[in-house]
Amino acid sequence: MSLMLEEALNAPDRLRGQLGRNQEMLRDLGQRLRIEPPRCVVTVARGSSDHAAGYFAYLCMQAQGIPVASLPPSLSTLARAPWQLDGQLSVAISQSGQSPDLIASQSAFKSGGARTVALVNSPESPLGRDSDVEVPLHAGEEHSVAATKSYLATLSAAAQLIAHWGENALMLNALSELPDRLVEAAAQDWTPAIDTLLDADKLMVIGRGPGLAIAQEAALKFKETCAIQAEPFSAAEVRHGPMALIEPGYPVLVFAPPGPEQVGLLELAEWLESIGAKVLLAADKRVTHRHLTLTDANHESLQPLSVIQSFYPMVAGLATARGIDPDKPRHLRKVTCTL
């Protein structure tokens, strides 16, 4: 068993501990945000953490109606932008909390007047020390270069913060059940995807709403662990320029969990099949023509966690089937230092 697969399967237990350990902290933070709501929110992250930031941004805008923008670190490290962020919130996300560009950005935002929160897996990191509030992810040390349990832990912490901020009892109850749902999700048999993608050199990954961040994460994992040129798209965008790439047999992975986005995703999958694409449709049991099974997370905002939990074991298996060690992606290392 690869480290990547072992850590992905360990995620539900890590989330079970995280939800309890962070409950008081995030309840207090949510209360403070209700008392003094930010006018806007900015995020700063890279790689998988930036995809998690996209998930947080969607949930935040959906629940609070507050604009959220992802700010490029180079605006702080290279352009030296004169930030004016009074009354705003900055959320930085990092596994290690050591990336110089993220630390510099968070420091610049704080100097510009923002309240700062860091979601970090490594406790007492430089990024956490430079932030007003450090939210530990409690995913445990991650040895595989490809992030799995730390990504899921970031999504879980983001969802818990949003739920406490909005005093969303339904979402908090669903979060309490989430680890058990993810155990079921990790056990789904996605062998058809391995069979279909064994010799692929390219594919599209499609999601929508909070699921777009999952499509982005899945596409990254295809690149770094399987050397497949995978590109993520929103279902609302794919009928524009990207459709020119589709030819007979072109593989397309469509994530269509329960939620308001599902109807459009199912319609798109049907249309893609009609023009000759090789569609892999991931959906819940109500969708009889699905190719890949999904576990219902019991809340539309949490469905993306179920999707990616099922995806990770598959992509680790696909890498091995293609003769690639998923723990040793070419040219990559665990901590990336950029400015």
Tab-separated table of C-alpha atoms in Angstrom:
chain	number	residue	atom	x	y	z
A	1	MET	CA	0.000	0.000	0.000
A	2	SER	CA	1.386	3.415	-0.974
A	3	LEU	CA	1.735	6.153	1.638
A	4	MET	CA	-0.720	8.190	-0.402
A	5	LEU	CA	-3.378	5.498	-0.156
A	6	GLU	CA	-2.655	4.814	3.509
A	7	GLU	CA	-2.996	8.500	4.392
A	8	ALA	CA	-6.150	8.927	2.318
A	9	LEU	CA	-7.777	6.010	4.139
A	10	ASN	CA	-6.702	7.524	7.467
A	11	ALA	CA	-8.551	10.783	6.772
A	12	PRO	CA	-11.909	9.865	8.393
A	13	ASP	CA	-10.241	9.114	11.741
A	14	ARG	CA	-8.275	12.355	11.551
A	15	LEU	CA	-11.439	14.344	10.843
A	16	ARG	CA	-13.235	12.651	13.728
A	17	GLY	CA	-10.566	13.968	16.098
A	18	GLN	CA	-10.369	17.369	14.432
A	19	LEU	CA	-14.072	18.140	14.677
A	20	GLY	CA	-14.067	17.638	18.421
A	21	ARG	CA	-10.766	19.355	19.153
A	22	ASN	CA	-11.572	22.474	17.121
A	23	GLN	CA	-15.215	22.863	18.101
A	24	GLU	CA	-14.767	25.424	20.871
A	25	MET	CA	-12.194	27.461	18.940
A	26	LEU	CA	-14.293	27.674	15.784
A	27	ARG	CA	-17.501	28.354	17.711
A	28	ASP	CA	-15.770	31.331	19.356
A	29	LEU	CA	-14.319	32.509	16.045
A	30	GLY	CA	-17.731	32.231	14.410
A	31	GLN	CA	-19.266	34.328	17.179
A	32	ARG	CA	-16.615	37.029	16.736
A	33	LEU	CA	-17.272	37.106	13.007
A	34	ARG	CA	-20.999	37.549	13.643
A	35	ILE	CA	-20.355	40.416	16.061
A	36	GLU	CA	-17.911	42.139	13.703
A	37	PRO	CA	-18.620	40.760	10.214
A	38	PRO	CA	-15.934	41.466	7.621
A	39	ARG	CA	-16.898	43.501	4.568
A	40	CYS	CA	-14.857	41.189	2.333
A	41	VAL	CA	-12.665	38.118	2.702
A	42	VAL	CA	-9.374	37.409	0.956
A	43	THR	CA	-7.595	34.057	0.776
A	44	VAL	CA	-3.984	33.172	0.121
A	45	ALA	CA	-2.770	29.644	-0.662
A	46	ARG	CA	-1.119	27.528	-3.331
A	47	GLY	CA	-1.705	24.095	-4.871
A	48	SER	CA	-4.152	21.814	-3.068
A	49	SER	CA	-4.528	24.428	-0.340
A	50	ASP	CA	-5.700	26.961	-2.927
A	51	HIS	CA	-8.326	24.490	-4.124
A	52	ALA	CA	-9.466	24.171	-0.508
A	53	ALA	CA	-9.585	27.967	-0.345
A	54	GLY	CA	-11.921	27.886	-3.343
A	55	TYR	CA	-14.241	25.558	-1.444
A	56	PHE	CA	-14.177	27.868	1.586
A	57	ALA	CA	-14.838	30.868	-0.646
A	58	TYR	CA	-17.904	29.290	-2.224
A	59	LEU	CA	-19.411	28.305	1.129
A	60	CYS	CA	-18.649	31.716	2.607
A	61	MET	CA	-20.248	33.640	-0.250
A	62	GLN	CA	-23.229	31.289	-0.305
A	63	ALA	CA	-23.874	31.522	3.448
A	64	GLN	CA	-22.810	35.077	4.262
A	65	GLY	CA	-23.165	36.987	0.995
A	66	ILE	CA	-19.678	38.404	1.500
A	67	PRO	CA	-17.349	38.584	-1.530
A	68	VAL	CA	-14.264	36.373	-1.294
A	69	ALA	CA	-11.209	36.811	-3.495
A	70	SER	CA	-8.059	34.722	-3.855
A	71	LEU	CA	-5.092	37.110	-3.923
A	72	PRO	CA	-1.864	36.179	-5.754
A	73	PRO	CA	1.085	36.120	-3.316
A	74	SER	CA	3.245	37.911	-5.900
A	75	LEU	CA	1.226	41.082	-5.298
A	76	SER	CA	2.767	41.144	-1.827
A	77	THR	CA	6.182	39.585	-2.444
A	78	LEU	CA	7.083	41.142	-5.810
A	79	ALA	CA	4.700	44.012	-6.563
A	80	ARG	CA	4.574	45.273	-2.944
A	81	ALA	CA	0.919	46.267	-3.279
A	82	PRO	CA	-0.187	48.916	-0.725
A	83	TRP	CA	-2.933	46.836	0.881
A	84	GLN	CA	-5.872	48.667	2.460
A	85	LEU	CA	-7.836	45.901	4.158
A	86	ASP	CA	-9.483	47.536	7.164
A	87	GLY	CA	-12.629	45.630	8.096
A	88	GLN	CA	-11.664	42.613	6.026
A	89	LEU	CA	-10.648	39.051	6.859
A	90	SER	CA	-7.651	37.190	5.463
A	91	VAL	CA	-7.654	33.385	5.484
A	92	ALA	CA	-4.331	31.701	4.713
A	93	ILE	CA	-4.174	27.951	4.127
A	94	SER	CA	-1.062	25.783	4.189
A	95	GLN	CA	-0.042	22.265	5.102
A	96	SER	CA	3.372	23.216	6.442
A	97	GLY	CA	2.904	26.894	7.275
A	98	GLN	CA	6.447	27.453	6.035
A	99	SER	CA	6.015	28.837	2.510
A	100	PRO	CA	7.729	32.249	2.400
A	101	ASP	CA	5.235	33.750	-0.062
A	102	LEU	CA	2.241	32.844	2.105
A	103	ILE	CA	3.907	34.149	5.260
A	104	ALA	CA	4.852	37.408	3.545
A	105	SER	CA	1.344	37.815	2.123
A	106	GLN	CA	-0.391	37.208	5.437
A	107	SER	CA	1.957	39.646	7.141
A	108	ALA	CA	1.294	42.274	4.458
A	109	PHE	CA	-2.477	41.812	4.762
A	110	LYS	CA	-2.251	42.167	8.537
A	111	SER	CA	-0.198	45.349	8.169
A	112	GLY	CA	-2.888	46.588	5.780
A	113	GLY	CA	-5.533	46.241	8.489
A	114	ALA	CA	-6.989	42.770	7.936
A	115	ARG	CA	-7.895	40.314	10.652
A	116	THR	CA	-5.949	37.160	9.887
A	117	VAL	CA	-6.749	33.454	10.253
A	118	ALA	CA	-4.461	30.587	9.252
A	119	LEU	CA	-5.547	26.992	8.637
A	120	VAL	CA	-2.331	25.012	9.068
A	121	ASN	CA	-1.521	21.341	9.589
A	122	SER	CA	1.846	21.887	11.284
A	123	PRO	CA	1.285	23.382	14.758
A	124	GLU	CA	3.013	26.608	15.788
A	125	SER	CA	4.208	27.271	12.256
A	126	PRO	CA	5.631	30.623	11.077
A	127	LEU	CA	2.380	31.272	9.190
A	128	GLY	CA	0.319	30.518	12.283
A	129	ARG	CA	2.500	32.752	14.467
A	130	ASP	CA	2.046	35.646	12.026
A	131	SER	CA	-1.767	35.291	12.114
A	132	ASP	CA	-4.275	36.463	14.705
A	133	VAL	CA	-5.850	33.000	14.894
A	134	GLU	CA	-4.251	29.674	14.007
A	135	VAL	CA	-6.708	26.851	13.292
A	136	PRO	CA	-4.866	23.504	13.490
A	137	LEU	CA	-5.976	20.903	10.971
A	138	HIS	CA	-4.999	17.915	13.138
A	139	ALA	CA	-4.394	15.730	10.088
A	140	GLY	CA	-1.170	14.360	11.523
A	141	GLU	CA	2.151	14.356	9.718
A	142	GLU	CA	1.720	13.702	6.016
A	143	HIS	CA	4.595	11.834	4.380
A	144	SER	CA	3.329	11.408	0.825
A	145	VAL	CA	4.119	14.338	-1.456
A	146	ALA	CA	0.557	14.240	-2.782
A	147	ALA	CA	-1.718	15.764	-0.141
A	148	THR	CA	-4.815	13.747	0.787
A	149	LYS	CA	-5.766	13.726	4.458
A	150	SER	CA	-4.528	17.303	4.940
A	151	TYR	CA	-6.718	18.460	2.046
A	152	LEU	CA	-9.773	16.736	3.494
A	153	ALA	CA	-8.927	18.171	6.917
A	154	THR	CA	-8.795	21.661	5.400
A	155	LEU	CA	-12.205	21.234	3.788
A	156	SER	CA	-13.602	19.948	7.078
A	157	ALA	CA	-12.176	22.853	9.088
A	158	ALA	CA	-13.477	25.348	6.514
A	159	ALA	CA	-16.951	23.805	6.639
A	160	GLN	CA	-16.942	23.791	10.435
A	161	LEU	CA	-15.983	27.469	10.518
A	162	ILE	CA	-18.743	28.389	8.067
A	163	ALA	CA	-21.285	26.337	10.023
A	164	HIS	CA	-20.394	27.987	13.341
A	165	TRP	CA	-20.271	31.431	11.759
A	166	GLY	CA	-23.795	30.989	10.422
A	167	GLU	CA	-25.057	28.960	13.411
A	168	ASN	CA	-26.118	26.302	10.902
A	169	ALA	CA	-27.372	23.425	13.059
A	170	LEU	CA	-28.131	21.161	10.081
A	171	MET	CA	-24.597	21.497	8.767
A	172	LEU	CA	-23.072	20.969	12.216
A	173	ASN	CA	-25.115	17.789	12.664
A	174	ALA	CA	-24.012	16.551	9.243
A	175	LEU	CA	-20.399	17.293	10.158
A	176	SER	CA	-20.712	15.107	13.253
A	177	GLU	CA	-21.692	12.203	10.980
A	178	LEU	CA	-19.151	13.018	8.282
A	179	PRO	CA	-16.277	10.735	9.390
A	180	ASP	CA	-18.539	7.664	9.192
A	181	ARG	CA	-19.793	8.775	5.777
A	182	LEU	CA	-16.203	9.149	4.594
A	183	VAL	CA	-15.323	5.629	5.734
A	184	GLU	CA	-18.075	4.440	3.403
A	185	ALA	CA	-16.900	6.796	0.654
A	186	ALA	CA	-13.339	5.471	0.844
A	187	ALA	CA	-14.625	1.933	0.304
A	188	GLN	CA	-16.374	2.691	-3.011
A	189	ASP	CA	-15.143	0.620	-5.935
A	190	TRP	CA	-13.925	2.979	-8.664
A	191	THR	CA	-12.160	0.255	-10.653
A	192	PRO	CA	-14.018	1.302	-13.854
A	193	ALA	CA	-12.120	4.593	-13.754
A	194	ILE	CA	-8.775	2.786	-13.521
A	195	ASP	CA	-9.711	0.556	-16.455
A	196	THR	CA	-10.802	3.541	-18.561
A	197	LEU	CA	-7.869	5.816	-17.749
A	198	LEU	CA	-5.040	3.270	-17.706
A	199	ASP	CA	-3.629	4.467	-21.045
A	200	ALA	CA	-5.013	8.018	-21.046
A	201	ASP	CA	-2.720	10.979	-21.624
A	202	LYS	CA	-5.361	13.670	-21.149
A	203	LEU	CA	-8.830	14.195	-19.712
A	204	MET	CA	-11.260	16.780	-18.373
A	205	VAL	CA	-12.588	16.825	-14.829
A	206	ILE	CA	-15.904	18.625	-14.378
A	207	GLY	CA	-17.678	19.910	-11.288
A	208	ARG	CA	-19.778	22.894	-10.314
A	209	GLY	CA	-20.532	25.027	-7.268
A	210	PRO	CA	-18.487	23.875	-4.266
A	211	GLY	CA	-17.599	20.815	-6.358
A	212	LEU	CA	-15.443	22.876	-8.722
A	213	ALA	CA	-12.720	22.979	-6.056
A	214	ILE	CA	-12.822	19.178	-6.006
A	215	ALA	CA	-12.501	18.978	-9.782
A	216	GLN	CA	-9.441	21.241	-9.519
A	217	GLU	CA	-7.907	19.040	-6.838
A	218	ALA	CA	-8.617	15.851	-8.807
A	219	ALA	CA	-7.033	17.314	-11.940
A	220	LEU	CA	-3.918	18.221	-9.965
A	221	LYS	CA	-3.670	14.689	-8.578
A	222	PHE	CA	-3.941	13.206	-12.071
A	223	LYS	CA	-1.027	15.397	-13.120
A	224	GLU	CA	1.282	14.828	-10.180
A	225	THR	CA	0.662	11.122	-9.494
A	226	CYS	CA	-0.282	9.724	-12.921
A	227	ALA	CA	1.412	12.118	-15.405
A	228	ILE	CA	-1.939	12.722	-17.127
A	229	GLN	CA	-2.670	16.181	-18.547
A	230	ALA	CA	-5.962	16.711	-16.726
A	231	GLU	CA	-7.823	20.012	-16.830
A	232	PRO	CA	-10.661	21.057	-14.500
A	233	PHE	CA	-13.706	22.997	-15.653
A	234	SER	CA	-16.997	24.202	-14.306
A	235	ALA	CA	-19.968	22.574	-16.002
A	236	ALA	CA	-21.144	26.104	-16.792
A	237	GLU	CA	-17.933	26.889	-18.705
A	238	VAL	CA	-17.098	23.680	-20.502
A	239	ARG	CA	-19.461	24.298	-23.433
A	240	HIS	CA	-17.405	27.323	-24.370
A	241	GLY	CA	-13.841	27.004	-25.683
A	242	PRO	CA	-12.926	23.721	-23.930
A	243	MET	CA	-15.491	21.783	-25.965
A	244	ALA	CA	-13.288	22.165	-29.031
A	245	LEU	CA	-10.958	19.598	-27.446
A	246	ILE	CA	-13.561	16.841	-27.331
A	247	GLU	CA	-13.138	14.069	-29.903
A	248	PRO	CA	-14.425	10.480	-29.989
A	249	GLY	CA	-13.118	8.600	-26.969
A	250	TYR	CA	-11.924	11.722	-25.124
A	251	PRO	CA	-12.175	10.882	-21.380
A	252	VAL	CA	-14.254	13.169	-19.149
A	253	LEU	CA	-14.746	12.622	-15.421
A	254	VAL	CA	-17.951	14.286	-14.175
A	255	PHE	CA	-18.584	14.726	-10.448
A	256	ALA	CA	-22.367	14.933	-9.913
A	257	PRO	CA	-23.187	14.484	-6.211
A	258	PRO	CA	-26.608	15.375	-4.762
A	259	GLY	CA	-27.346	19.098	-4.685
A	260	PRO	CA	-28.712	21.913	-6.820
A	261	GLU	CA	-25.937	21.520	-9.378
A	262	GLN	CA	-26.672	17.849	-10.075
A	263	VAL	CA	-29.381	18.260	-12.725
A	264	GLY	CA	-27.165	20.375	-14.952
A	265	LEU	CA	-24.204	18.043	-14.469
A	266	LEU	CA	-26.271	15.019	-15.461
A	267	GLU	CA	-27.557	16.802	-18.552
A	268	LEU	CA	-23.996	17.744	-19.500
A	269	ALA	CA	-22.775	14.166	-19.039
A	270	GLU	CA	-25.536	12.893	-21.315
A	271	TRP	CA	-24.681	15.469	-23.974
A	272	LEU	CA	-20.955	14.675	-23.758
A	273	GLU	CA	-21.707	11.016	-24.375
A	274	SER	CA	-23.852	11.979	-27.376
A	275	ILE	CA	-20.864	13.671	-29.070
A	276	GLY	CA	-18.550	10.716	-28.459
A	277	ALA	CA	-16.772	11.535	-25.194
A	278	LYS	CA	-15.846	8.646	-22.891
A	279	VAL	CA	-17.734	9.813	-19.809
A	280	LEU	CA	-17.102	8.593	-16.277
A	281	LEU	CA	-20.093	9.830	-14.253
A	282	ALA	CA	-19.768	9.811	-10.459
A	283	ALA	CA	-23.166	10.118	-8.769
A	284	ASP	CA	-25.278	8.825	-5.894
A	285	LYS	CA	-27.492	5.741	-6.005
A	286	ARG	CA	-30.531	7.634	-7.312
A	287	VAL	CA	-28.715	8.026	-10.644
A	288	THR	CA	-29.055	4.591	-12.211
A	289	HIS	CA	-26.835	5.312	-15.226
A	290	ARG	CA	-23.806	6.358	-13.152
A	291	HIS	CA	-20.428	4.722	-13.753
A	292	LEU	CA	-18.889	5.488	-10.336
A	293	THR	CA	-20.655	5.313	-6.985
A	294	LEU	CA	-20.823	8.141	-4.450
A	295	THR	CA	-21.739	8.195	-0.774
A	296	ASP	CA	-24.267	10.844	0.232
A	297	ALA	CA	-22.653	13.174	2.803
A	298	ASN	CA	-26.101	14.231	4.079
A	299	HIS	CA	-25.582	17.944	3.374
A	300	GLU	CA	-25.030	19.623	0.019
A	301	SER	CA	-22.086	21.664	1.330
A	302	LEU	CA	-20.284	18.492	2.446
A	303	GLN	CA	-20.789	16.430	-0.719
A	304	PRO	CA	-17.379	17.503	-2.123
A	305	LEU	CA	-15.616	15.754	0.771
A	306	SER	CA	-17.345	12.481	-0.041
A	307	VAL	CA	-16.376	12.837	-3.704
A	308	ILE	CA	-12.688	13.450	-3.117
A	309	GLN	CA	-12.518	10.732	-0.451
A	310	SER	CA	-13.678	8.208	-3.067
A	311	PHE	CA	-11.374	9.691	-5.693
A	312	TYR	CA	-8.093	9.451	-3.766
A	313	PRO	CA	-7.894	5.619	-3.511
A	314	MET	CA	-8.738	5.368	-7.191
A	315	VAL	CA	-6.045	7.779	-8.357
A	316	ALA	CA	-3.440	6.113	-6.112
A	317	GLY	CA	-4.388	2.779	-7.689
A	318	LEU	CA	-4.297	4.269	-11.172
A	319	ALA	CA	-0.771	5.581	-10.621
A	320	THR	CA	0.409	2.141	-9.510
A	321	ALA	CA	-1.322	0.494	-12.481
A	322	ARG	CA	0.534	2.894	-14.788
A	323	GLY	CA	3.857	1.918	-13.199
A	324	ILE	CA	4.279	5.168	-11.244
A	325	ASP	CA	5.027	5.490	-7.533
A	326	PRO	CA	2.384	7.986	-6.292
A	327	ASP	CA	4.585	8.836	-3.291
A	328	LYS	CA	7.414	10.083	-5.506
A	329	PRO	CA	6.022	12.430	-8.166
A	330	ARG	CA	8.616	13.498	-10.697
A	331	HIS	CA	10.411	16.774	-9.837
A	332	LEU	CA	8.197	17.426	-6.771
A	333	ARG	CA	8.810	17.647	-3.031
A	334	LYS	CA	6.572	18.088	-0.008
A	335	VAL	CA	7.300	21.709	0.910
A	336	THR	CA	7.594	24.214	-1.932
A	337	CYS	CA	9.286	27.526	-1.206
A	338	THR	CA	8.455	30.374	-3.593
A	339	LEU	CA	8.320	34.165	-3.488
